[in-house]
Amino acid sequence: METTPNLQVYDLGHLGLVASIVDQIGLVQTVDQFVGPRPGEKVSTGMALKAAILNALGFVTSPLYLFGHFFQGKPTELLLGPGITPELLNDDRMGRMLDSLYAAGVTELFVEVAKSARRAFPFPVRALHVDSTSFHVHGVYGSGEEGQTDTGDEPLVIRLTHGYSRDHRPDLKQWVMNLICADTGGIPLLFAPGDGNQSDQEALVPLLARYRQSLELGEVVVLDGASYSQENLGALRGFSWVMRVPATLKEAKVLLREELPQEAWRPLLPGYRGLEVESEYGGVRQRWLLVESQERARMEEASLQQRIARAEGEARKVLGRLTARTFACEADARRALSEASGRLPLHRLVYLGVQEERQWERVGRPRKGERPLAVVYRLRARLEVDQEKLERARRGLGRFLLATNVLDREG
């Protein structure tokens, strides 16, 4: 009679696929080589990091001391290697792994892992996208006011503090994640944590320049308009870049609202048209591409109608304050009306005349022959939409500006 073999059943789930990808990109070997071995360790830093990746993709958020429990009932030796058991993946080992990664430099290590991944899975990269996002945190932290000097010798401790919140929680402290990604699938090539109140204008371009050699940059760099400044354009010499031009620049304001002849535009993608102008903003020769989007224009037209309604409410308050005032003469009243009307973004105040008022010493009917203390004037005016201002605002709908220092028209 045949005996049934002693079988053990484990839950592999999706972890086999994840572990296989980790092995193919050489993450464990890259980390161990970068960090260096520790005498007598049974689980290397790279292998502990692999375990952390498997845990994170298991969508488990547990305290570190429960880390090993995640691997109970899973084929740990198959996933991580012979002799590795859940008991070895304790909080002490995982804590030392995190300390080792911090001491080695998480950004530098990420770059090396990304390079190893590119060698394992070659893919074309035409452009690199540089941007940041924020993650809020719960709990009590320090004031975040302690400044540090980046000497380049030791990793900096980021500050958890209040800043511009991309995830709409300005009430909570946060930290910032800076990323450089390939245009192919948005694959990250560089990760760098930053302070919660980091300014993209001051942080992203220096980060790009600092890791230029490590990233083996040969592609066009795409940055947001926050990085478009005279100082950053100077720092980007030697790079090929594409950036959005902030609408707050004087030159951009003129171009975005300018009435342009139809023949100056040329079709781009379906629903888009554009025209090109030359610029030397910041002392750098560049091409500006003014783009107009039909879909974006429709969306912004709806927003413009809301702006008109809000602006009308504010304008009526201005008109109310003006008509409640008294003026020494008609000329003063006209001047005040003109100044107030000029400050209104989408409306104007139309002069209807003045009403003369006499101020007497006593309340009631003045006595015969009594002279008034003063003669003042009150404005009469009406509010209406300024069609010229509205047309100027409509000319900017759907428009945005892109800039590049790639001067080749075929680039």
C-alpha positions as a Markdown table, in Angstrom:
| # | Residue | x | y | z |
|---|---|---|---|---|
| 1 | Met | 0.0 | 0.0 | 0.0 |
| 2 | Glu | 1.4 | 3.4 | -1.0 |
| 3 | Thr | 1.9 | 6.0 | 1.6 |
| 4 | Thr | 0.9 | 9.6 | 1.0 |
| 5 | Pro | 4.0 | 11.9 | 1.1 |
| 6 | Asn | 4.2 | 14.5 | 3.7 |
| 7 | Leu | 3.2 | 17.7 | 1.8 |
| 8 | Gln | 3.4 | 21.2 | 2.9 |
| 9 | Val | 1.2 | 23.8 | 1.3 |
| 10 | Tyr | 2.3 | 27.5 | 1.1 |
| 11 | Asp | 0.4 | 30.6 | -0.1 |
| 12 | Leu | 2.6 | 32.1 | -2.8 |
| 13 | Gly | 0.1 | 34.5 | -4.4 |
| 14 | His | 1.6 | 37.2 | -6.5 |
| 15 | Leu | 4.9 | 37.3 | -4.6 |
| 16 | Gly | 6.6 | 34.8 | -6.9 |
| 17 | Leu | 6.2 | 37.3 | -9.8 |
| 18 | Val | 7.5 | 40.2 | -7.7 |
| 19 | Ala | 10.5 | 38.2 | -6.4 |
| 20 | Ser | 11.4 | 37.2 | -9.9 |
| 21 | Ile | 11.4 | 40.8 | -11.1 |
| 22 | Val | 13.6 | 41.8 | -8.1 |
| 23 | Asp | 16.0 | 39.0 | -9.0 |
| 24 | Gln | 16.1 | 39.9 | -12.7 |
| 25 | Ile | 17.0 | 43.6 | -12.0 |
| 26 | Gly | 19.8 | 42.4 | -9.7 |
| 27 | Leu | 18.5 | 44.5 | -6.7 |
| 28 | Val | 20.0 | 42.3 | -4.0 |
| 29 | Gln | 23.4 | 42.1 | -5.5 |
| 30 | Thr | 23.4 | 45.9 | -6.3 |
| 31 | Val | 22.4 | 46.8 | -2.7 |
| 32 | Asp | 24.9 | 44.4 | -1.1 |
| 33 | Gln | 27.7 | 45.7 | -3.2 |
| 34 | Phe | 26.8 | 49.3 | -2.5 |
| 35 | Val | 26.3 | 48.9 | 1.2 |
| 36 | Gly | 28.9 | 46.3 | 1.9 |
| 37 | Pro | 28.7 | 43.1 | 3.9 |
| 38 | Arg | 28.4 | 42.8 | 7.7 |
| 39 | Pro | 30.3 | 40.0 | 9.4 |
| 40 | Gly | 28.2 | 37.1 | 10.5 |
| 41 | Glu | 24.9 | 38.3 | 9.0 |
| 42 | Lys | 22.5 | 35.5 | 7.8 |
| 43 | Val | 20.3 | 37.9 | 5.9 |
| 44 | Ser | 22.1 | 40.5 | 3.9 |
| 45 | Thr | 20.9 | 44.1 | 3.6 |
| 46 | Gly | 19.9 | 43.5 | 0.0 |
| 47 | Met | 17.9 | 40.4 | 0.9 |
| 48 | Ala | 16.2 | 42.2 | 3.8 |
| 49 | Leu | 15.2 | 45.0 | 1.4 |
| 50 | Lys | 13.8 | 42.4 | -1.0 |
| 51 | Ala | 11.7 | 41.1 | 1.9 |
| 52 | Ala | 10.5 | 44.6 | 2.6 |
| 53 | Ile | 9.4 | 45.0 | -1.0 |
| 54 | Leu | 7.5 | 41.7 | -0.9 |
| 55 | Asn | 5.8 | 42.9 | 2.3 |
| 56 | Ala | 4.9 | 46.3 | 0.9 |
| 57 | Leu | 3.4 | 44.8 | -2.2 |
| 58 | Gly | 1.3 | 42.6 | 0.1 |
| 59 | Phe | -0.5 | 45.7 | 1.2 |
| 60 | Val | 0.3 | 45.1 | 4.8 |
| 61 | Thr | 0.9 | 48.0 | 7.2 |
| 62 | Ser | 2.0 | 46.6 | 10.5 |
| 63 | Pro | 4.5 | 47.6 | 13.2 |
| 64 | Leu | 8.1 | 46.6 | 12.5 |
| 65 | Tyr | 8.1 | 44.0 | 15.2 |
| 66 | Leu | 5.4 | 42.1 | 13.4 |
| 67 | Phe | 7.3 | 42.1 | 10.1 |
| 68 | Gly | 8.2 | 38.4 | 10.2 |
| 69 | His | 4.6 | 37.4 | 10.7 |
| 70 | Phe | 3.9 | 38.4 | 7.1 |
| 71 | Phe | 6.0 | 35.5 | 5.9 |
| 72 | Gln | 4.3 | 32.9 | 8.1 |
| 73 | Gly | 2.7 | 30.3 | 5.8 |
| 74 | Lys | 4.6 | 31.6 | 2.8 |
| 75 | Pro | 7.5 | 29.8 | 1.0 |
| 76 | Thr | 10.2 | 32.1 | 2.5 |
| 77 | Glu | 13.2 | 30.0 | 1.3 |
| 78 | Leu | 11.8 | 30.0 | -2.3 |
| 79 | Leu | 11.2 | 33.7 | -2.3 |
| 80 | Leu | 14.4 | 34.8 | -0.4 |
| 81 | Gly | 16.8 | 32.0 | -0.4 |
| 82 | Pro | 17.9 | 28.8 | 1.4 |
| 83 | Gly | 18.0 | 29.0 | 5.2 |
| 84 | Ile | 16.0 | 32.2 | 5.4 |
| 85 | Thr | 13.0 | 31.8 | 7.8 |
| 86 | Pro | 10.4 | 34.3 | 9.0 |
| 87 | Glu | 12.2 | 34.3 | 12.4 |
| 88 | Leu | 15.3 | 35.8 | 10.9 |
| 89 | Leu | 13.2 | 38.7 | 9.5 |
| 90 | Asn | 12.7 | 40.3 | 12.9 |
| 91 | Asp | 12.5 | 44.0 | 13.8 |
| 92 | Asp | 16.2 | 44.1 | 14.7 |
| 93 | Arg | 17.3 | 42.9 | 11.3 |
| 94 | Met | 14.9 | 45.2 | 9.4 |
| 95 | Gly | 15.9 | 48.2 | 11.6 |
| 96 | Arg | 19.6 | 47.6 | 10.8 |
| 97 | Met | 18.7 | 47.3 | 7.1 |
| 98 | Leu | 17.0 | 50.8 | 7.2 |
| 99 | Asp | 20.0 | 52.2 | 9.1 |
| 100 | Ser | 22.4 | 50.8 | 6.5 |
| 101 | Leu | 20.4 | 52.2 | 3.6 |
| 102 | Tyr | 20.3 | 55.7 | 5.2 |
| 103 | Ala | 24.0 | 55.6 | 6.0 |
| 104 | Ala | 24.8 | 54.6 | 2.4 |
| 105 | Gly | 22.5 | 57.3 | 0.9 |
| 106 | Val | 19.0 | 56.3 | -0.4 |
| 107 | Thr | 19.2 | 58.5 | -3.4 |
| 108 | Glu | 22.6 | 57.2 | -4.5 |
| 109 | Leu | 21.5 | 53.7 | -4.0 |
| 110 | Phe | 18.3 | 54.2 | -5.9 |
| 111 | Val | 20.2 | 55.5 | -8.9 |
| 112 | Glu | 22.4 | 52.4 | -8.9 |
| 113 | Val | 19.4 | 50.1 | -8.7 |
| 114 | Ala | 17.7 | 52.0 | -11.5 |
| 115 | Lys | 20.8 | 51.7 | -13.7 |
| 116 | Ser | 20.9 | 47.9 | -13.0 |
| 117 | Ala | 17.2 | 47.7 | -13.9 |
| 118 | Arg | 17.9 | 49.5 | -17.2 |
| 119 | Arg | 20.6 | 47.1 | -18.1 |
| 120 | Ala | 18.3 | 44.1 | -17.3 |
| 121 | Phe | 15.4 | 45.6 | -19.2 |
| 122 | Pro | 16.7 | 48.0 | -21.9 |
| 123 | Phe | 14.2 | 50.5 | -23.0 |
| 124 | Pro | 14.4 | 53.7 | -25.1 |
| 125 | Val | 14.5 | 57.0 | -23.2 |
| 126 | Arg | 13.8 | 60.1 | -25.2 |
| 127 | Ala | 13.1 | 62.4 | -22.3 |
| 128 | Leu | 13.4 | 62.6 | -18.5 |
| 129 | His | 10.6 | 64.1 | -16.5 |
| 130 | Val | 11.5 | 65.9 | -13.2 |
| 131 | Asp | 8.8 | 66.7 | -10.7 |
| 132 | Ser | 7.9 | 66.3 | -7.0 |
| 133 | Thr | 4.9 | 65.4 | -4.9 |
| 134 | Ser | 4.1 | 65.5 | -1.1 |
| 135 | Phe | 3.0 | 62.9 | 1.5 |
| 136 | His | 1.4 | 64.0 | 4.7 |
| 137 | Val | 2.2 | 62.4 | 8.0 |
| 138 | His | 0.3 | 62.0 | 11.3 |
| 139 | Gly | 1.8 | 62.5 | 14.7 |
| 140 | Val | 3.9 | 64.9 | 16.6 |
| 141 | Tyr | 7.3 | 65.9 | 15.2 |
| 142 | Gly | 9.9 | 68.6 | 15.9 |
| 143 | Ser | 9.5 | 72.2 | 14.7 |
| 144 | Gly | 11.4 | 71.4 | 11.6 |
| 145 | Glu | 13.3 | 74.7 | 11.9 |
| 146 | Glu | 16.7 | 73.2 | 12.5 |
| 147 | Gly | 18.7 | 73.9 | 9.3 |
| 148 | Gln | 21.4 | 71.7 | 7.9 |
| 149 | Thr | 24.3 | 72.3 | 5.5 |
| 150 | Asp | 24.7 | 69.8 | 2.7 |
| 151 | Thr | 28.4 | 69.0 | 2.7 |
| 152 | Gly | 28.0 | 66.0 | 0.4 |
| 153 | Asp | 29.8 | 63.7 | 2.9 |
| 154 | Glu | 26.8 | 62.6 | 5.0 |
| 155 | Pro | 23.1 | 62.1 | 4.2 |
| 156 | Leu | 20.8 | 64.8 | 5.5 |
| 157 | Val | 17.8 | 64.2 | 7.7 |
| 158 | Ile | 14.8 | 65.6 | 6.0 |
| 159 | Arg | 12.4 | 67.9 | 7.9 |
| 160 | Leu | 8.8 | 66.9 | 8.4 |
| 161 | Thr | 7.1 | 70.3 | 8.4 |
| 162 | His | 4.2 | 72.2 | 6.9 |
| 163 | Gly | 4.4 | 73.2 | 3.3 |
| 164 | Tyr | 2.5 | 73.3 | 0.0 |
| 165 | Ser | 0.3 | 70.2 | 0.1 |
| 166 | Arg | -0.2 | 68.4 | -3.1 |
| 167 | Asp | -2.5 | 65.9 | -1.4 |
| 168 | His | -4.8 | 68.6 | 0.0 |
| 169 | Arg | -3.9 | 68.3 | 3.7 |
| 170 | Pro | -2.2 | 71.6 | 4.6 |
| 171 | Asp | -3.1 | 71.0 | 8.2 |
| 172 | Leu | -0.6 | 68.2 | 8.5 |
| 173 | Lys | 3.2 | 68.1 | 8.3 |
| 174 | Gln | 4.7 | 66.4 | 5.3 |
| 175 | Trp | 7.7 | 65.4 | 3.3 |
| 176 | Val | 8.4 | 65.7 | -0.4 |
| 177 | Met | 9.4 | 63.1 | -2.9 |
| 178 | Asn | 11.4 | 64.2 | -5.8 |
| 179 | Leu | 11.5 | 61.9 | -8.9 |
| 180 | Ile | 13.2 | 61.8 | -12.2 |
| 181 | Cys | 11.3 | 59.4 | -14.5 |
| 182 | Ala | 11.8 | 58.1 | -18.0 |
| 183 | Asp | 9.1 | 59.1 | -20.6 |
| 184 | Thr | 8.8 | 55.4 | -21.3 |
| 185 | Gly | 6.1 | 54.2 | -18.9 |
| 186 | Gly | 7.1 | 56.7 | -16.3 |
| 187 | Ile | 9.8 | 54.4 | -14.9 |
| 188 | Pro | 11.6 | 56.2 | -12.0 |
| 189 | Leu | 15.4 | 56.6 | -12.4 |
| 190 | Leu | 16.0 | 58.8 | -9.4 |
| 191 | Phe | 14.3 | 59.2 | -6.0 |
| 192 | Ala | 15.3 | 61.9 | -3.5 |
| 193 | Pro | 13.3 | 62.7 | -0.3 |
| 194 | Gly | 13.0 | 66.4 | 0.6 |
| 195 | Asp | 11.9 | 68.7 | 3.3 |
| 196 | Gly | 8.2 | 69.3 | 3.7 |
| 197 | Asn | 8.5 | 73.0 | 2.8 |
| 198 | Gln | 10.9 | 72.4 | -0.1 |
| 199 | Ser | 10.7 | 74.9 | -3.0 |
| 200 | Asp | 10.7 | 73.2 | -6.4 |
| 201 | Gln | 12.3 | 76.3 | -7.9 |
| 202 | Glu | 15.3 | 75.9 | -5.7 |
| 203 | Ala | 15.5 | 72.1 | -5.4 |
| 204 | Leu | 14.9 | 70.3 | -8.7 |
| 205 | Val | 17.5 | 71.8 | -10.9 |
| 206 | Pro | 20.4 | 71.5 | -8.4 |
| 207 | Leu | 19.2 | 67.8 | -7.9 |
| 208 | Leu | 19.4 | 67.3 | -11.6 |
| 209 | Ala | 22.9 | 68.8 | -11.9 |
| 210 | Arg | 24.2 | 66.9 | -8.9 |
| 211 | Tyr | 23.3 | 63.5 | -10.3 |
| 212 | Arg | 23.9 | 64.2 | -13.9 |
| 213 | Gln | 26.9 | 61.9 | -14.2 |
| 214 | Ser | 25.3 | 59.1 | -12.2 |
| 215 | Leu | 22.2 | 59.2 | -14.4 |
| 216 | Glu | 24.2 | 59.1 | -17.6 |
| 217 | Leu | 22.0 | 61.9 | -19.0 |
| 218 | Gly | 21.9 | 62.3 | -22.7 |
| 219 | Glu | 18.2 | 62.9 | -23.1 |
| 220 | Val | 16.0 | 66.0 | -23.1 |
| 221 | Val | 14.9 | 67.0 | -19.5 |
| 222 | Val | 11.3 | 68.0 | -19.0 |
| 223 | Leu | 10.5 | 70.3 | -16.0 |
| 224 | Asp | 7.5 | 72.1 | -14.7 |
| 225 | Gly | 7.1 | 75.9 | -14.8 |
| 226 | Ala | 8.2 | 76.2 | -11.2 |
| 227 | Ser | 11.8 | 75.6 | -12.4 |
| 228 | Tyr | 11.7 | 78.3 | -15.1 |
| 229 | Ser | 13.8 | 81.2 | -13.7 |
| 230 | Gln | 16.8 | 83.1 | -14.8 |
| 231 | Glu | 19.0 | 81.4 | -12.2 |
| 232 | Asn | 17.9 | 77.9 | -13.1 |
| 233 | Leu | 18.3 | 78.6 | -16.9 |
| 234 | Gly | 21.9 | 79.5 | -16.2 |
| 235 | Ala | 22.4 | 76.3 | -14.1 |
| 236 | Leu | 20.9 | 74.2 | -16.9 |
| 237 | Arg | 23.6 | 75.1 | -19.4 |
| 238 | Gly | 24.8 | 71.9 | -21.1 |
| 239 | Phe | 21.3 | 70.4 | -20.7 |
| 240 | Ser | 18.7 | 70.1 | -23.4 |
| 241 | Trp | 15.4 | 71.0 | -21.7 |
| 242 | Val | 11.7 | 71.6 | -22.2 |
| 243 | Met | 9.8 | 73.7 | -19.6 |
| 244 | Arg | 6.5 | 75.4 | -19.3 |
| 245 | Val | 6.8 | 79.2 | -19.1 |
| 246 | Pro | 5.0 | 80.6 | -16.0 |
| 247 | Ala | 2.0 | 82.8 | -17.0 |
| 248 | Thr | 3.2 | 85.3 | -14.4 |
| 249 | Leu | 6.2 | 86.5 | -16.5 |
| 250 | Lys | 5.6 | 89.8 | -18.2 |
| 251 | Glu | 6.6 | 88.5 | -21.6 |
| 252 | Ala | 4.3 | 85.5 | -21.2 |
| 253 | Lys | 1.4 | 87.6 | -20.1 |
| 254 | Val | 1.6 | 89.7 | -23.3 |
| 255 | Leu | 1.9 | 86.7 | -25.6 |
| 256 | Leu | -0.9 | 84.7 | -23.9 |
| 257 | Arg | -3.4 | 87.6 | -24.3 |
| 258 | Glu | -2.2 | 89.0 | -27.6 |
| 259 | Glu | -4.6 | 89.0 | -30.6 |
| 260 | Leu | -2.8 | 87.0 | -33.2 |
| 261 | Pro | -3.6 | 86.7 | -36.9 |
| 262 | Gln | -5.1 | 83.3 | -38.0 |
| 263 | Glu | -2.4 | 82.7 | -40.6 |
| 264 | Ala | 0.3 | 82.8 | -37.8 |
| 265 | Trp | -1.0 | 79.6 | -36.3 |
| 266 | Arg | -0.2 | 76.1 | -37.5 |
| 267 | Pro | -1.9 | 72.8 | -36.7 |
| 268 | Leu | -0.3 | 70.5 | -34.1 |
| 269 | Leu | -2.1 | 67.5 | -32.7 |
| 270 | Pro | -5.9 | 67.2 | -33.3 |
| 271 | Gly | -7.6 | 69.9 | -31.3 |
| 272 | Tyr | -4.3 | 71.9 | -30.9 |
| 273 | Arg | -2.6 | 74.7 | -32.8 |
| 274 | Gly | 0.5 | 76.6 | -32.1 |
| 275 | Leu | 2.9 | 79.3 | -33.2 |
| 276 | Glu | 6.6 | 79.7 | -32.4 |
| 277 | Val | 8.6 | 82.7 | -31.3 |
| 278 | Glu | 12.2 | 83.3 | -30.3 |
| 279 | Ser | 13.2 | 84.4 | -26.9 |
| 280 | Glu | 16.4 | 85.2 | -25.0 |
| 281 | Tyr | 14.9 | 85.2 | -21.5 |
| 282 | Gly | 17.6 | 84.9 | -18.8 |
| 283 | Gly | 20.3 | 85.4 | -21.5 |
| 284 | Val | 19.6 | 81.9 | -23.0 |
| 285 | Arg | 18.6 | 81.5 | -26.6 |
| 286 | Gln | 15.4 | 79.5 | -26.7 |
| 287 | Arg | 12.2 | 78.8 | -28.6 |
| 288 | Trp | 8.8 | 79.5 | -27.2 |
| 289 | Leu | 5.8 | 77.5 | -28.5 |
| 290 | Leu | 2.5 | 79.1 | -27.8 |
| 291 | Val | -0.1 | 76.3 | -27.8 |
| 292 | Glu | -3.9 | 76.7 | -27.9 |
| 293 | Ser | -6.1 | 73.8 | -27.0 |
| 294 | Gln | -9.8 | 73.7 | -28.0 |
| 295 | Glu | -10.8 | 71.3 | -25.2 |
| 296 | Arg | -8.9 | 73.4 | -22.6 |
| 297 | Ala | -10.5 | 76.6 | -24.0 |
| 298 | Arg | -14.0 | 75.1 | -23.5 |
| 299 | Met | -13.2 | 74.1 | -19.9 |
| 300 | Glu | -11.7 | 77.5 | -19.1 |
| 301 | Glu | -14.7 | 79.3 | -20.7 |
| 302 | Ala | -16.9 | 77.7 | -18.0 |
| 303 | Ser | -14.4 | 78.8 | -15.4 |
| 304 | Leu | -14.4 | 82.3 | -16.9 |
| 305 | Gln | -18.2 | 82.6 | -16.4 |
| 306 | Gln | -17.8 | 81.7 | -12.8 |
| 307 | Arg | -15.0 | 84.4 | -12.5 |
| 308 | Ile | -17.4 | 86.9 | -14.0 |
| 309 | Ala | -20.1 | 86.1 | -11.5 |
| 310 | Arg | -17.6 | 86.4 | -8.6 |
| 311 | Ala | -16.1 | 89.6 | -10.0 |
| 312 | Glu | -19.5 | 91.2 | -10.3 |
| 313 | Gly | -20.2 | 90.6 | -6.6 |
| 314 | Glu | -16.9 | 92.3 | -5.7 |
| 315 | Ala | -17.5 | 95.1 | -8.2 |
| 316 | Arg | -20.9 | 95.9 | -6.7 |
| 317 | Lys | -19.2 | 96.3 | -3.3 |
| 318 | Val | -16.8 | 98.7 | -4.8 |
| 319 | Leu | -19.7 | 100.6 | -6.4 |
| 320 | Gly | -21.5 | 100.7 | -3.1 |
| 321 | Arg | -18.6 | 102.2 | -1.3 |
| 322 | Leu | -18.1 | 104.8 | -4.0 |
| 323 | Thr | -21.7 | 105.9 | -4.0 |
| 324 | Ala | -21.7 | 106.1 | -0.2 |
| 325 | Arg | -18.8 | 108.6 | -0.3 |
| 326 | Thr | -19.0 | 112.3 | -0.7 |
| 327 | Phe | -16.6 | 114.4 | -2.8 |
| 328 | Ala | -15.5 | 118.0 | -2.7 |
| 329 | Cys | -16.1 | 118.5 | -6.4 |
| 330 | Glu | -17.3 | 116.7 | -9.5 |
| 331 | Ala | -13.8 | 116.2 | -10.8 |
| 332 | Asp | -12.8 | 114.3 | -7.6 |
| 333 | Ala | -15.8 | 112.1 | -8.0 |
| 334 | Arg | -14.9 | 111.3 | -11.7 |
| 335 | Arg | -11.3 | 110.7 | -10.8 |
| 336 | Ala | -12.2 | 108.2 | -8.0 |
| 337 | Leu | -14.6 | 106.4 | -10.3 |
| 338 | Ser | -12.0 | 106.1 | -13.1 |
| 339 | Glu | -9.4 | 104.7 | -10.7 |
| 340 | Ala | -11.8 | 102.2 | -9.2 |
| 341 | Ser | -13.0 | 101.1 | -12.6 |
| 342 | Gly | -9.5 | 100.5 | -13.8 |
| 343 | Arg | -8.8 | 98.1 | -11.0 |
| 344 | Leu | -11.8 | 95.9 | -11.8 |
| 345 | Pro | -10.7 | 92.8 | -13.7 |
| 346 | Leu | -13.7 | 92.2 | -15.9 |
| 347 | His | -16.1 | 95.1 | -15.3 |
| 348 | Arg | -16.3 | 98.9 | -15.6 |
| 349 | Leu | -18.1 | 101.7 | -13.8 |
| 350 | Val | -20.1 | 104.0 | -16.1 |
| 351 | Tyr | -20.4 | 107.6 | -15.0 |
| 352 | Leu | -24.1 | 108.8 | -14.8 |
| 353 | Gly | -23.5 | 112.1 | -13.1 |
| 354 | Val | -23.3 | 113.6 | -9.6 |
| 355 | Gln | -25.8 | 114.7 | -7.1 |
| 356 | Glu | -25.2 | 117.9 | -5.2 |
| 357 | Glu | -25.8 | 117.8 | -1.4 |
| 358 | Arg | -25.6 | 120.7 | 1.0 |
| 359 | Gln | -24.5 | 120.1 | 4.6 |
| 360 | Trp | -26.1 | 122.3 | 7.2 |
| 361 | Glu | -25.1 | 123.2 | 10.8 |
| 362 | Arg | -28.3 | 121.8 | 12.2 |
| 363 | Val | -30.7 | 118.9 | 11.4 |
| 364 | Gly | -34.0 | 119.9 | 9.9 |
| 365 | Arg | -35.1 | 122.7 | 7.6 |
| 366 | Pro | -32.5 | 125.4 | 7.3 |
| 367 | Arg | -33.4 | 128.9 | 8.4 |
| 368 | Lys | -34.0 | 131.6 | 5.9 |
| 369 | Gly | -30.7 | 133.1 | 4.7 |
| 370 | Glu | -28.6 | 130.4 | 6.4 |
| 371 | Arg | -25.5 | 129.5 | 4.4 |
| 372 | Pro | -24.6 | 125.8 | 4.2 |
| 373 | Leu | -21.4 | 124.6 | 5.9 |
| 374 | Ala | -20.3 | 122.7 | 2.8 |
| 375 | Val | -21.4 | 121.6 | -0.7 |
| 376 | Val | -20.5 | 118.0 | -1.5 |
| 377 | Tyr | -21.2 | 115.6 | -4.4 |
| 378 | Arg | -22.3 | 112.0 | -4.6 |
| 379 | Leu | -21.6 | 109.8 | -7.5 |
| 380 | Arg | -24.2 | 108.2 | -9.7 |
| 381 | Ala | -22.9 | 105.3 | -11.7 |
| 382 | Arg | -23.8 | 101.9 | -13.0 |
| 383 | Leu | -21.9 | 98.6 | -13.3 |
| 384 | Glu | -21.4 | 96.7 | -16.6 |
| 385 | Val | -19.2 | 94.0 | -18.1 |
| 386 | Asp | -16.2 | 95.6 | -19.8 |
| 387 | Gln | -16.3 | 93.9 | -23.2 |
| 388 | Glu | -12.7 | 94.9 | -24.0 |
| 389 | Lys | -11.4 | 93.3 | -20.8 |
| 390 | Leu | -13.6 | 90.3 | -21.4 |
| 391 | Glu | -12.3 | 89.9 | -25.0 |
| 392 | Arg | -8.7 | 90.1 | -23.7 |
| 393 | Ala | -9.4 | 87.4 | -21.1 |
| 394 | Arg | -11.0 | 85.2 | -23.7 |
| 395 | Arg | -8.0 | 85.5 | -26.0 |
| 396 | Gly | -6.0 | 83.7 | -23.3 |
| 397 | Leu | -8.4 | 80.8 | -22.9 |
| 398 | Gly | -6.8 | 77.4 | -23.7 |
| 399 | Arg | -3.4 | 78.9 | -24.2 |
| 400 | Phe | -0.1 | 77.9 | -22.5 |
| 401 | Leu | 3.6 | 78.4 | -23.3 |
| 402 | Leu | 6.4 | 75.9 | -23.7 |
| 403 | Ala | 10.0 | 76.8 | -23.9 |
| 404 | Thr | 13.1 | 74.8 | -25.1 |
| 405 | Asn | 16.7 | 75.4 | -25.8 |
| 406 | Val | 16.7 | 72.8 | -28.5 |
| 407 | Leu | 16.9 | 75.2 | -31.4 |
| 408 | Asp | 16.8 | 72.6 | -34.2 |
| 409 | Arg | 13.3 | 72.9 | -35.8 |
| 410 | Glu | 13.4 | 69.1 | -36.2 |
| 411 | Gly | 14.2 | 68.6 | -32.5 |
